[in-house]
């Protein structure tokens, strides 16, 4: 099977070919981290400097250290996200310490929607939300290129209709 990204989705041995998320999602999340923790560091430094003295303003370095740690964690989390289209279902895998793999059978999908908030749109990203009859198997694939998100939505909707018709 071919995807719009030009990658095979399933090899002959039955092993799925995993597709990672585009780097735009990592850039967006890291930018938000730097902006929010940078603003917190500046505000905390000014507040402590004015109220308690310049020595206390050094505590404003804590949010910056947290930003450095968050930078690494966001990279590991981004690399852990992947998805694969198989003949009968969609696999979504994520997690660094606790791996979580969600299997969504095409015939159980009730709704596939593409969403994109203002920040996602600014970075040229969209998310695919899958809704099934069982709330526990609802799944999301964040940070996709909008064209890939629409292609995936159309393909999953088509496969879902074909599979549910046979039930």
mmCIF file of C-alpha atoms in Angstrom:
data_model
loop_
_atom_site.group_PDB
_atom_site.id
_atom_site.type_symbol
_atom_site.label_atom_id
_atom_site.label_comp_id
_atom_site.label_asym_id
_atom_site.label_seq_id
_atom_site.Cartn_x
_atom_site.Cartn_y
_atom_site.Cartn_z
ATOM 1 C CA UNK A 1 0.000 0.000 0.000
ATOM 2 C CA UNK A 2 1.222 3.505 -0.739
ATOM 3 C CA UNK A 3 0.701 6.588 1.390
ATOM 4 C CA UNK A 4 0.709 10.168 0.243
ATOM 5 C CA UNK A 5 4.145 10.574 1.803
ATOM 6 C CA UNK A 6 5.591 8.012 -0.586
ATOM 7 C CA UNK A 7 6.277 5.425 2.114
ATOM 8 C CA UNK A 8 5.107 1.823 2.092
ATOM 9 C CA UNK A 9 2.728 1.213 4.968
ATOM 10 C CA UNK A 10 3.179 -2.528 5.172
ATOM 11 C CA UNK A 11 6.023 -4.736 4.079
ATOM 12 C CA UNK A 12 5.546 -8.231 2.700
ATOM 13 C CA UNK A 13 6.415 -9.937 5.990
ATOM 14 C CA UNK A 14 3.383 -8.366 7.686
ATOM 15 C CA UNK A 15 5.457 -5.974 9.804
ATOM 16 C CA UNK A 16 4.051 -2.445 9.700
ATOM 17 C CA UNK A 17 6.222 0.450 8.600
ATOM 18 C CA UNK A 18 6.066 3.098 11.297
ATOM 19 C CA UNK A 19 5.768 6.752 10.306
ATOM 20 C CA UNK A 20 7.133 9.325 12.742
ATOM 21 C CA UNK A 21 5.755 12.779 13.330
ATOM 22 C CA UNK A 22 7.158 15.731 11.363
ATOM 23 C CA UNK A 23 9.754 17.968 13.052
ATOM 24 C CA UNK A 24 7.369 20.942 13.004
ATOM 25 C CA UNK A 25 5.613 19.557 16.092
ATOM 26 C CA UNK A 26 8.893 19.457 18.015
ATOM 27 C CA UNK A 27 9.714 23.022 16.930
ATOM 28 C CA UNK A 28 6.280 24.229 18.051
ATOM 29 C CA UNK A 29 6.473 22.563 21.454
ATOM 30 C CA UNK A 30 10.024 23.772 22.081
ATOM 31 C CA UNK A 31 9.084 27.305 21.061
ATOM 32 C CA UNK A 32 6.164 27.288 23.511
ATOM 33 C CA UNK A 33 8.462 25.956 26.242
ATOM 34 C CA UNK A 34 11.036 28.691 25.681
ATOM 35 C CA UNK A 35 8.437 31.458 25.471
ATOM 36 C CA UNK A 36 6.507 30.494 28.612
ATOM 37 C CA UNK A 37 9.484 29.615 30.804
ATOM 38 C CA UNK A 38 11.442 32.607 29.450
ATOM 39 C CA UNK A 39 8.607 34.937 30.427
ATOM 40 C CA UNK A 40 8.388 33.241 33.826
ATOM 41 C CA UNK A 41 12.153 33.687 34.374
ATOM 42 C CA UNK A 42 12.061 37.382 33.438
ATOM 43 C CA UNK A 43 8.962 38.060 35.566
ATOM 44 C CA UNK A 44 10.348 36.143 38.540
ATOM 45 C CA UNK A 45 13.727 37.858 38.234
ATOM 46 C CA UNK A 46 12.151 41.322 38.142
ATOM 47 C CA UNK A 47 9.768 40.577 40.988
ATOM 48 C CA UNK A 48 12.407 39.052 43.263
ATOM 49 C CA UNK A 49 14.950 41.718 42.315
ATOM 50 C CA UNK A 50 12.593 44.553 43.203
ATOM 51 C CA UNK A 51 11.052 43.027 46.332
ATOM 52 C CA UNK A 52 13.905 41.021 47.869
ATOM 53 C CA UNK A 53 17.126 42.301 46.316
ATOM 54 C CA UNK A 54 19.365 41.339 43.438
ATOM 55 C CA UNK A 55 20.755 38.228 45.134
ATOM 56 C CA UNK A 56 17.280 36.683 45.285
ATOM 57 C CA UNK A 57 16.800 37.400 41.586
ATOM 58 C CA UNK A 58 19.183 34.480 40.919
ATOM 59 C CA UNK A 59 16.227 32.162 41.635
ATOM 60 C CA UNK A 60 14.931 33.241 38.234
ATOM 61 C CA UNK A 61 17.507 30.836 36.795
ATOM 62 C CA UNK A 62 15.361 27.890 37.967
ATOM 63 C CA UNK A 63 12.805 28.240 35.136
ATOM 64 C CA UNK A 64 15.720 28.426 32.687
ATOM 65 C CA UNK A 65 17.134 25.164 34.062
ATOM 66 C CA UNK A 66 13.658 23.676 33.764
ATOM 67 C CA UNK A 67 13.548 24.853 30.133
ATOM 68 C CA UNK A 68 16.823 23.010 29.435
ATOM 69 C CA UNK A 69 15.457 19.807 30.957
ATOM 70 C CA UNK A 70 12.138 20.247 29.109
ATOM 71 C CA UNK A 71 14.005 20.728 25.808
ATOM 72 C CA UNK A 72 15.502 17.225 26.131
ATOM 73 C CA UNK A 73 12.266 15.628 27.361
ATOM 74 C CA UNK A 74 10.251 17.118 24.492
ATOM 75 C CA UNK A 75 12.733 15.682 21.996
ATOM 76 C CA UNK A 76 12.460 12.201 23.503
ATOM 77 C CA UNK A 77 8.671 12.411 23.591
ATOM 78 C CA UNK A 78 8.487 13.585 19.964
ATOM 79 C CA UNK A 79 10.682 10.680 18.809
ATOM 80 C CA UNK A 80 8.434 8.195 20.638
ATOM 81 C CA UNK A 81 5.297 9.100 18.625
ATOM 82 C CA UNK A 82 4.637 7.054 15.485
ATOM 83 C CA UNK A 83 1.782 5.481 13.573
ATOM 84 C CA UNK A 84 1.311 2.711 11.021
ATOM 85 C CA UNK A 85 -1.528 1.823 8.691
ATOM 86 C CA UNK A 86 -2.167 -1.892 8.385
ATOM 87 C CA UNK A 87 -4.721 -3.815 6.325
ATOM 88 C CA UNK A 88 -7.390 -3.916 9.067
ATOM 89 C CA UNK A 89 -6.361 -1.318 11.640
ATOM 90 C CA UNK A 90 -4.328 1.735 12.507
ATOM 91 C CA UNK A 91 -1.547 1.489 15.093
ATOM 92 C CA UNK A 92 -0.488 4.475 17.196
ATOM 93 C CA UNK A 93 2.526 4.133 19.470
ATOM 94 C CA UNK A 94 3.870 6.664 21.972
ATOM 95 C CA UNK A 95 5.653 7.012 25.275
ATOM 96 C CA UNK A 96 9.213 7.063 26.547
ATOM 97 C CA UNK A 97 9.077 5.366 29.944
ATOM 98 C CA UNK A 98 5.647 3.790 29.567
ATOM 99 C CA UNK A 99 5.085 2.709 25.975
ATOM 100 C CA UNK A 100 1.472 2.823 24.883
ATOM 101 C CA UNK A 101 0.298 1.253 21.660
ATOM 102 C CA UNK A 102 -3.261 1.846 20.502
ATOM 103 C CA UNK A 103 -4.868 -0.358 17.866
ATOM 104 C CA UNK A 104 -7.892 1.183 16.164
ATOM 105 C CA UNK A 105 -9.778 -1.239 13.867
ATOM 106 C CA UNK A 106 -11.066 0.541 10.774
ATOM 107 C CA UNK A 107 -14.522 -1.009 11.164
ATOM 108 C CA UNK A 108 -14.913 0.490 14.674
ATOM 109 C CA UNK A 109 -14.206 4.088 13.693
ATOM 110 C CA UNK A 110 -17.229 6.341 13.906
ATOM 111 C CA UNK A 111 -15.650 9.727 13.248
ATOM 112 C CA UNK A 112 -12.284 10.936 11.984
ATOM 113 C CA UNK A 113 -11.674 14.660 12.279
ATOM 114 C CA UNK A 114 -8.807 16.998 11.513
ATOM 115 C CA UNK A 115 -8.266 19.858 13.959
ATOM 116 C CA UNK A 116 -5.803 22.723 13.977
ATOM 117 C CA UNK A 117 -5.714 25.429 16.638
ATOM 118 C CA UNK A 118 -4.200 28.874 16.103
ATOM 119 C CA UNK A 119 -0.710 27.883 17.271
ATOM 120 C CA UNK A 120 -0.781 24.699 15.194
ATOM 121 C CA UNK A 121 -1.899 26.668 12.134
ATOM 122 C CA UNK A 122 0.942 29.135 12.650
ATOM 123 C CA UNK A 123 3.412 26.244 12.525
ATOM 124 C CA UNK A 124 1.594 24.552 9.614
ATOM 125 C CA UNK A 125 0.364 21.560 11.653
ATOM 126 C CA UNK A 126 -2.885 19.653 12.151
ATOM 127 C CA UNK A 127 -4.038 16.767 14.360
ATOM 128 C CA UNK A 128 -6.131 13.741 13.436
ATOM 129 C CA UNK A 129 -8.664 12.677 16.089
ATOM 130 C CA UNK A 130 -10.203 9.198 15.820
ATOM 131 C CA UNK A 131 -13.468 8.455 17.616
ATOM 132 C CA UNK A 132 -14.742 4.922 18.104
ATOM 133 C CA UNK A 133 -17.726 3.334 19.834
ATOM 134 C CA UNK A 134 -15.542 2.565 22.864
ATOM 135 C CA UNK A 135 -14.286 5.768 24.485
ATOM 136 C CA UNK A 136 -11.128 3.997 25.653
ATOM 137 C CA UNK A 137 -9.888 3.563 22.093
ATOM 138 C CA UNK A 138 -10.249 7.158 20.958
ATOM 139 C CA UNK A 139 -6.871 8.200 19.620
ATOM 140 C CA UNK A 140 -5.074 11.283 18.354
ATOM 141 C CA UNK A 141 -2.124 11.753 16.029
ATOM 142 C CA UNK A 142 -0.780 15.263 16.707
ATOM 143 C CA UNK A 143 1.416 17.546 14.657
ATOM 144 C CA UNK A 144 0.887 16.243 11.135
ATOM 145 C CA UNK A 145 1.323 18.224 7.949
ATOM 146 C CA UNK A 146 -2.225 19.399 7.015
ATOM 147 C CA UNK A 147 -2.104 17.596 3.655
ATOM 148 C CA UNK A 148 -1.069 14.339 5.361
ATOM 149 C CA UNK A 149 -3.775 14.822 8.017
ATOM 150 C CA UNK A 150 -6.441 15.248 5.341
ATOM 151 C CA UNK A 151 -5.114 12.276 3.359
ATOM 152 C CA UNK A 152 -5.150 10.134 6.497
ATOM 153 C CA UNK A 153 -8.663 11.313 7.400
ATOM 154 C CA UNK A 154 -9.980 10.507 3.929
ATOM 155 C CA UNK A 155 -8.260 7.112 3.834
ATOM 156 C CA UNK A 156 -9.422 6.130 7.331
ATOM 157 C CA UNK A 157 -12.968 7.266 6.593
ATOM 158 C CA UNK A 158 -13.012 5.263 3.367
ATOM 159 C CA UNK A 159 -11.614 2.147 5.065
ATOM 160 C CA UNK A 160 -13.946 2.600 8.028
ATOM 161 C CA UNK A 161 -17.005 2.753 5.788
ATOM 162 C CA UNK A 162 -15.864 -0.314 3.826
ATOM 163 C CA UNK A 163 -15.164 -2.342 6.985
ATOM 164 C CA UNK A 164 -18.313 -1.325 8.873
ATOM 165 C CA UNK A 165 -20.470 -2.217 5.870
ATOM 166 C CA UNK A 166 -19.283 -5.802 6.228
ATOM 167 C CA UNK A 167 -20.298 -6.067 9.897
#
